[in-house]
Amino acid sequence: MVRTHLSALIIGYARRDNIARLSEQFFKLSTGYLYIHLDKGKTKDIQLLQREIIEIFSNHPMRSRIFLMTTSQNLGVKYGVISAIDWFYTHEEIGIILEDDLIASDDFYEFIDLNKDFLIMNDDVMMLSGVKLVNDGQVSRATWTNYAQIWGWATTNSKWKLLRAAIFDDLSNNSNRQRMNVKYFWKIGSWKVRNELIDTWDIPISEFMLRKEKYCLVPNVNMILNINNNQVV
């Protein structure tokens, strides 16, 4: 098993036990730094859980390699995630991003490590991901998608800045190769995100990647389990 030097971000809320599980796996497989971001809980019960998380990692044997940030107010899905990733890339040039409702296989870390140079060097590759949504029969190599696969992924500082800009501004007007119904499905979804009608962040990124023909590299098998939905994504 390859041991990576990459750092990782866990975007957390209230899943104390899974944050602990993800952190132990990270320290087994990486020599990098672990960043844990907590969006302030909406209820006193969630805030209590978050204080327990803070205590666990403040006294963790690897605490010299742990950075912990909590928000002063609840930011919600969209701004909570953006805040976390902004903070991460203030300190790192490249890294892994996980949310606290995910379980990653050990192979996920190896996949990211083996392909990180390709991500850095290729302007059209926006991200690497451990998610394989569709069984396309490819059993021996990684494949491409134009969709942002953000349940266990990695990107660079500079590419996050571009993806972040696409969340707030339409950067995809110069391409119209997609079918009209596909184009407007994503365009309407992005408009809703930008006008705060839905609390999410990834729809405009997928629209940008689809219409500008940018890519996400995914493995030949799925490496991520989503415990929020209790199913393989």
PDB file of N, CA, C and O in Angstrom, residues 1-8 26-35 65 88 91-96 109-110 112-114 116-117:
ATOM      1  N   MET A   1       0.844  -1.197   0.000  1.00  0.00           N
ATOM      2  CA  MET A   1       0.000   0.000   0.000  1.00  0.00           C
ATOM      3  C   MET A   1       0.880   1.247   0.000  1.00  0.00           C
ATOM      4  O   MET A   1       1.771   1.383   0.837  1.00  0.00           O
ATOM      5  N   VAL A   2       0.623   2.143  -0.940  1.00  0.00           N
ATOM      6  CA  VAL A   2       1.361   3.392  -1.019  1.00  0.00           C
ATOM      7  C   VAL A   2       0.991   4.288   0.156  1.00  0.00           C
ATOM      8  O   VAL A   2      -0.181   4.435   0.497  1.00  0.00           O
ATOM      9  N   ARG A   3       1.983   4.890   0.814  1.00  0.00           N
ATOM     10  CA  ARG A   3       1.725   5.865   1.877  1.00  0.00           C
ATOM     11  C   ARG A   3       1.929   7.255   1.283  1.00  0.00           C
ATOM     12  O   ARG A   3       3.028   7.601   0.851  1.00  0.00           O
ATOM     13  N   THR A   4       0.890   8.044   1.272  1.00  0.00           N
ATOM     14  CA  THR A   4       0.931   9.347   0.625  1.00  0.00           C
ATOM     15  C   THR A   4       1.466  10.411   1.580  1.00  0.00           C
ATOM     16  O   THR A   4       1.451  10.249   2.801  1.00  0.00           O
ATOM     17  N   HIS A   5       1.930  11.511   1.002  1.00  0.00           N
ATOM     18  CA  HIS A   5       2.322  12.689   1.776  1.00  0.00           C
ATOM     19  C   HIS A   5       1.242  13.762   1.724  1.00  0.00           C
ATOM     20  O   HIS A   5       1.432  14.843   2.286  1.00  0.00           O
ATOM     21  N   LEU A   6       0.134  13.475   1.058  1.00  0.00           N
ATOM     22  CA  LEU A   6      -0.916  14.477   0.907  1.00  0.00           C
ATOM     23  C   LEU A   6      -1.633  14.752   2.217  1.00  0.00           C
ATOM     24  O   LEU A   6      -1.844  13.860   3.037  1.00  0.00           O
ATOM     25  N   SER A   7      -2.040  16.006   2.393  1.00  0.00           N
ATOM     26  CA  SER A   7      -2.896  16.379   3.511  1.00  0.00           C
ATOM     27  C   SER A   7      -4.355  16.169   3.126  1.00  0.00           C
ATOM     28  O   SER A   7      -4.684  15.993   1.943  1.00  0.00           O
ATOM     29  N   ALA A   8      -5.239  16.184   4.131  1.00  0.00           N
ATOM     30  CA  ALA A   8      -6.661  15.952   3.871  1.00  0.00           C
ATOM     31  C   ALA A   8      -7.513  16.865   4.740  1.00  0.00           C
ATOM     32  O   ALA A   8      -7.112  17.272   5.834  1.00  0.00           O
ATOM     33  N   PHE A  26      -6.620   8.062   7.975  1.00  0.00           N
ATOM     34  CA  PHE A  26      -5.711   9.038   7.377  1.00  0.00           C
ATOM     35  C   PHE A  26      -4.309   8.903   7.959  1.00  0.00           C
ATOM     36  O   PHE A  26      -3.314   8.869   7.220  1.00  0.00           O
ATOM     37  N   PHE A  27      -4.175   8.817   9.265  1.00  0.00           N
ATOM     38  CA  PHE A  27      -2.849   8.755   9.879  1.00  0.00           C
ATOM     39  C   PHE A  27      -2.149   7.431   9.569  1.00  0.00           C
ATOM     40  O   PHE A  27      -0.919   7.369   9.592  1.00  0.00           O
ATOM     41  N   LYS A  28      -2.924   6.404   9.265  1.00  0.00           N
ATOM     42  CA  LYS A  28      -2.329   5.136   8.844  1.00  0.00           C
ATOM     43  C   LYS A  28      -1.738   5.239   7.443  1.00  0.00           C
ATOM     44  O   LYS A  28      -0.707   4.607   7.145  1.00  0.00           O
ATOM     45  N   LEU A  29      -2.366   6.058   6.592  1.00  0.00           N
ATOM     46  CA  LEU A  29      -2.029   6.056   5.170  1.00  0.00           C
ATOM     47  C   LEU A  29      -1.302   7.308   4.691  1.00  0.00           C
ATOM     48  O   LEU A  29      -0.841   7.337   3.556  1.00  0.00           O
ATOM     49  N   SER A  30      -1.208   8.330   5.527  1.00  0.00           N
ATOM     50  CA  SER A  30      -0.599   9.585   5.081  1.00  0.00           C
ATOM     51  C   SER A  30       0.328  10.154   6.150  1.00  0.00           C
ATOM     52  O   SER A  30       0.090  10.000   7.348  1.00  0.00           O
ATOM     53  N   THR A  31       1.359  10.837   5.683  1.00  0.00           N
ATOM     54  CA  THR A  31       2.264  11.567   6.568  1.00  0.00           C
ATOM     55  C   THR A  31       1.946  13.061   6.566  1.00  0.00           C
ATOM     56  O   THR A  31       2.702  13.853   7.134  1.00  0.00           O
ATOM     57  N   GLY A  32       0.852  13.457   5.911  1.00  0.00           N
ATOM     58  CA  GLY A  32       0.494  14.863   5.794  1.00  0.00           C
ATOM     59  C   GLY A  32      -0.267  15.364   7.006  1.00  0.00           C
ATOM     60  O   GLY A  32      -0.337  14.723   8.060  1.00  0.00           O
ATOM     61  N   TYR A  33      -0.857  16.545   6.840  1.00  0.00           N
ATOM     62  CA  TYR A  33      -1.639  17.180   7.901  1.00  0.00           C
ATOM     63  C   TYR A  33      -3.128  16.902   7.697  1.00  0.00           C
ATOM     64  O   TYR A  33      -3.615  16.794   6.565  1.00  0.00           O
ATOM     65  N   LEU A  34      -3.846  16.831   8.814  1.00  0.00           N
ATOM     66  CA  LEU A  34      -5.288  16.620   8.780  1.00  0.00           C
ATOM     67  C   LEU A  34      -5.981  17.896   9.250  1.00  0.00           C
ATOM     68  O   LEU A  34      -5.699  18.415  10.332  1.00  0.00           O
ATOM     69  N   TYR A  35      -6.896  18.373   8.425  1.00  0.00           N
ATOM     70  CA  TYR A  35      -7.687  19.561   8.728  1.00  0.00           C
ATOM     71  C   TYR A  35      -9.127  19.114   8.992  1.00  0.00           C
ATOM     72  O   TYR A  35      -9.713  18.387   8.182  1.00  0.00           O
ATOM     73  N   ARG A  65      -0.199  17.270  14.080  1.00  0.00           N
ATOM     74  CA  ARG A  65      -0.504  17.234  12.642  1.00  0.00           C
ATOM     75  C   ARG A  65      -1.976  17.508  12.365  1.00  0.00           C
ATOM     76  O   ARG A  65      -2.453  17.251  11.264  1.00  0.00           O
ATOM     77  N   PHE A  88      -8.807  25.228   3.948  1.00  0.00           N
ATOM     78  CA  PHE A  88      -7.855  24.162   3.616  1.00  0.00           C
ATOM     79  C   PHE A  88      -6.816  24.652   2.616  1.00  0.00           C
ATOM     80  O   PHE A  88      -5.607  24.479   2.805  1.00  0.00           O
ATOM     81  N   HIS A  91      -3.735  26.827   3.241  1.00  0.00           N
ATOM     82  CA  HIS A  91      -2.534  26.192   3.783  1.00  0.00           C
ATOM     83  C   HIS A  91      -1.912  25.152   2.848  1.00  0.00           C
ATOM     84  O   HIS A  91      -0.727  24.821   3.008  1.00  0.00           O
ATOM     85  N   GLU A  92      -2.691  24.610   1.920  1.00  0.00           N
ATOM     86  CA  GLU A  92      -2.218  23.501   1.092  1.00  0.00           C
ATOM     87  C   GLU A  92      -2.342  23.834  -0.390  1.00  0.00           C
ATOM     88  O   GLU A  92      -3.270  24.539  -0.799  1.00  0.00           O
ATOM     89  N   GLU A  93      -1.434  23.290  -1.186  1.00  0.00           N
ATOM     90  CA  GLU A  93      -1.485  23.460  -2.640  1.00  0.00           C
ATOM     91  C   GLU A  93      -2.292  22.366  -3.312  1.00  0.00           C
ATOM     92  O   GLU A  93      -2.813  22.553  -4.413  1.00  0.00           O
ATOM     93  N   ILE A  94      -2.369  21.218  -2.679  1.00  0.00           N
ATOM     94  CA  ILE A  94      -3.133  20.082  -3.202  1.00  0.00           C
ATOM     95  C   ILE A  94      -3.554  19.241  -2.004  1.00  0.00           C
ATOM     96  O   ILE A  94      -2.850  19.212  -0.988  1.00  0.00           O
ATOM     97  N   GLY A  95      -4.712  18.600  -2.099  1.00  0.00           N
ATOM     98  CA  GLY A  95      -5.127  17.773  -0.977  1.00  0.00           C
ATOM     99  C   GLY A  95      -6.434  17.055  -1.220  1.00  0.00           C
ATOM    100  O   GLY A  95      -7.141  17.293  -2.211  1.00  0.00           O
ATOM    101  N   ILE A  96      -6.757  16.178  -0.279  1.00  0.00           N
ATOM    102  CA  ILE A  96      -7.929  15.311  -0.325  1.00  0.00           C
ATOM    103  C   ILE A  96      -9.054  15.945   0.490  1.00  0.00           C
ATOM    104  O   ILE A  96      -8.812  16.522   1.549  1.00  0.00           O
ATOM    105  N   TYR A 109      -6.890   6.397  -1.170  1.00  0.00           N
ATOM    106  CA  TYR A 109      -5.703   7.210  -0.933  1.00  0.00           C
ATOM    107  C   TYR A 109      -4.602   6.896  -1.947  1.00  0.00           C
ATOM    108  O   TYR A 109      -3.900   7.785  -2.425  1.00  0.00           O
ATOM    109  N   GLU A 110      -4.467   5.617  -2.259  1.00  0.00           N
ATOM    110  CA  GLU A 110      -3.463   5.231  -3.252  1.00  0.00           C
ATOM    111  C   GLU A 110      -3.823   5.777  -4.625  1.00  0.00           C
ATOM    112  O   GLU A 110      -2.960   6.275  -5.365  1.00  0.00           O
ATOM    113  N   ILE A 112      -5.544   8.486  -5.372  1.00  0.00           N
ATOM    114  CA  ILE A 112      -5.276   9.922  -5.421  1.00  0.00           C
ATOM    115  C   ILE A 112      -3.786  10.178  -5.518  1.00  0.00           C
ATOM    116  O   ILE A 112      -3.327  11.017  -6.317  1.00  0.00           O
ATOM    117  N   ASP A 113      -3.009   9.470  -4.730  1.00  0.00           N
ATOM    118  CA  ASP A 113      -1.563   9.684  -4.729  1.00  0.00           C
ATOM    119  C   ASP A 113      -0.945   9.358  -6.086  1.00  0.00           C
ATOM    120  O   ASP A 113      -0.097  10.110  -6.600  1.00  0.00           O
ATOM    121  N   LEU A 114      -1.373   8.269  -6.684  1.00  0.00           N
ATOM    122  CA  LEU A 114      -0.792   7.850  -7.960  1.00  0.00           C
ATOM    123  C   LEU A 114      -1.134   8.801  -9.105  1.00  0.00           C
ATOM    124  O   LEU A 114      -0.391   8.875 -10.091  1.00  0.00           O
ATOM    125  N   LYS A 116      -1.906  12.246  -8.674  1.00  0.00           N
ATOM    126  CA  LYS A 116      -1.817  13.663  -8.296  1.00  0.00           C
ATOM    127  C   LYS A 116      -1.007  14.482  -9.290  1.00  0.00           C
ATOM    128  O   LYS A 116      -1.347  15.644  -9.573  1.00  0.00           O
ATOM    129  N   ASP A 117       0.057  13.918  -9.843  1.00  0.00           N
ATOM    130  CA  ASP A 117       0.866  14.679 -10.795  1.00  0.00           C
ATOM    131  C   ASP A 117       0.095  14.950 -12.079  1.00  0.00           C
ATOM    132  O   ASP A 117       0.252  16.011 -12.697  1.00  0.00           O
TER     133      ASP A 117
END
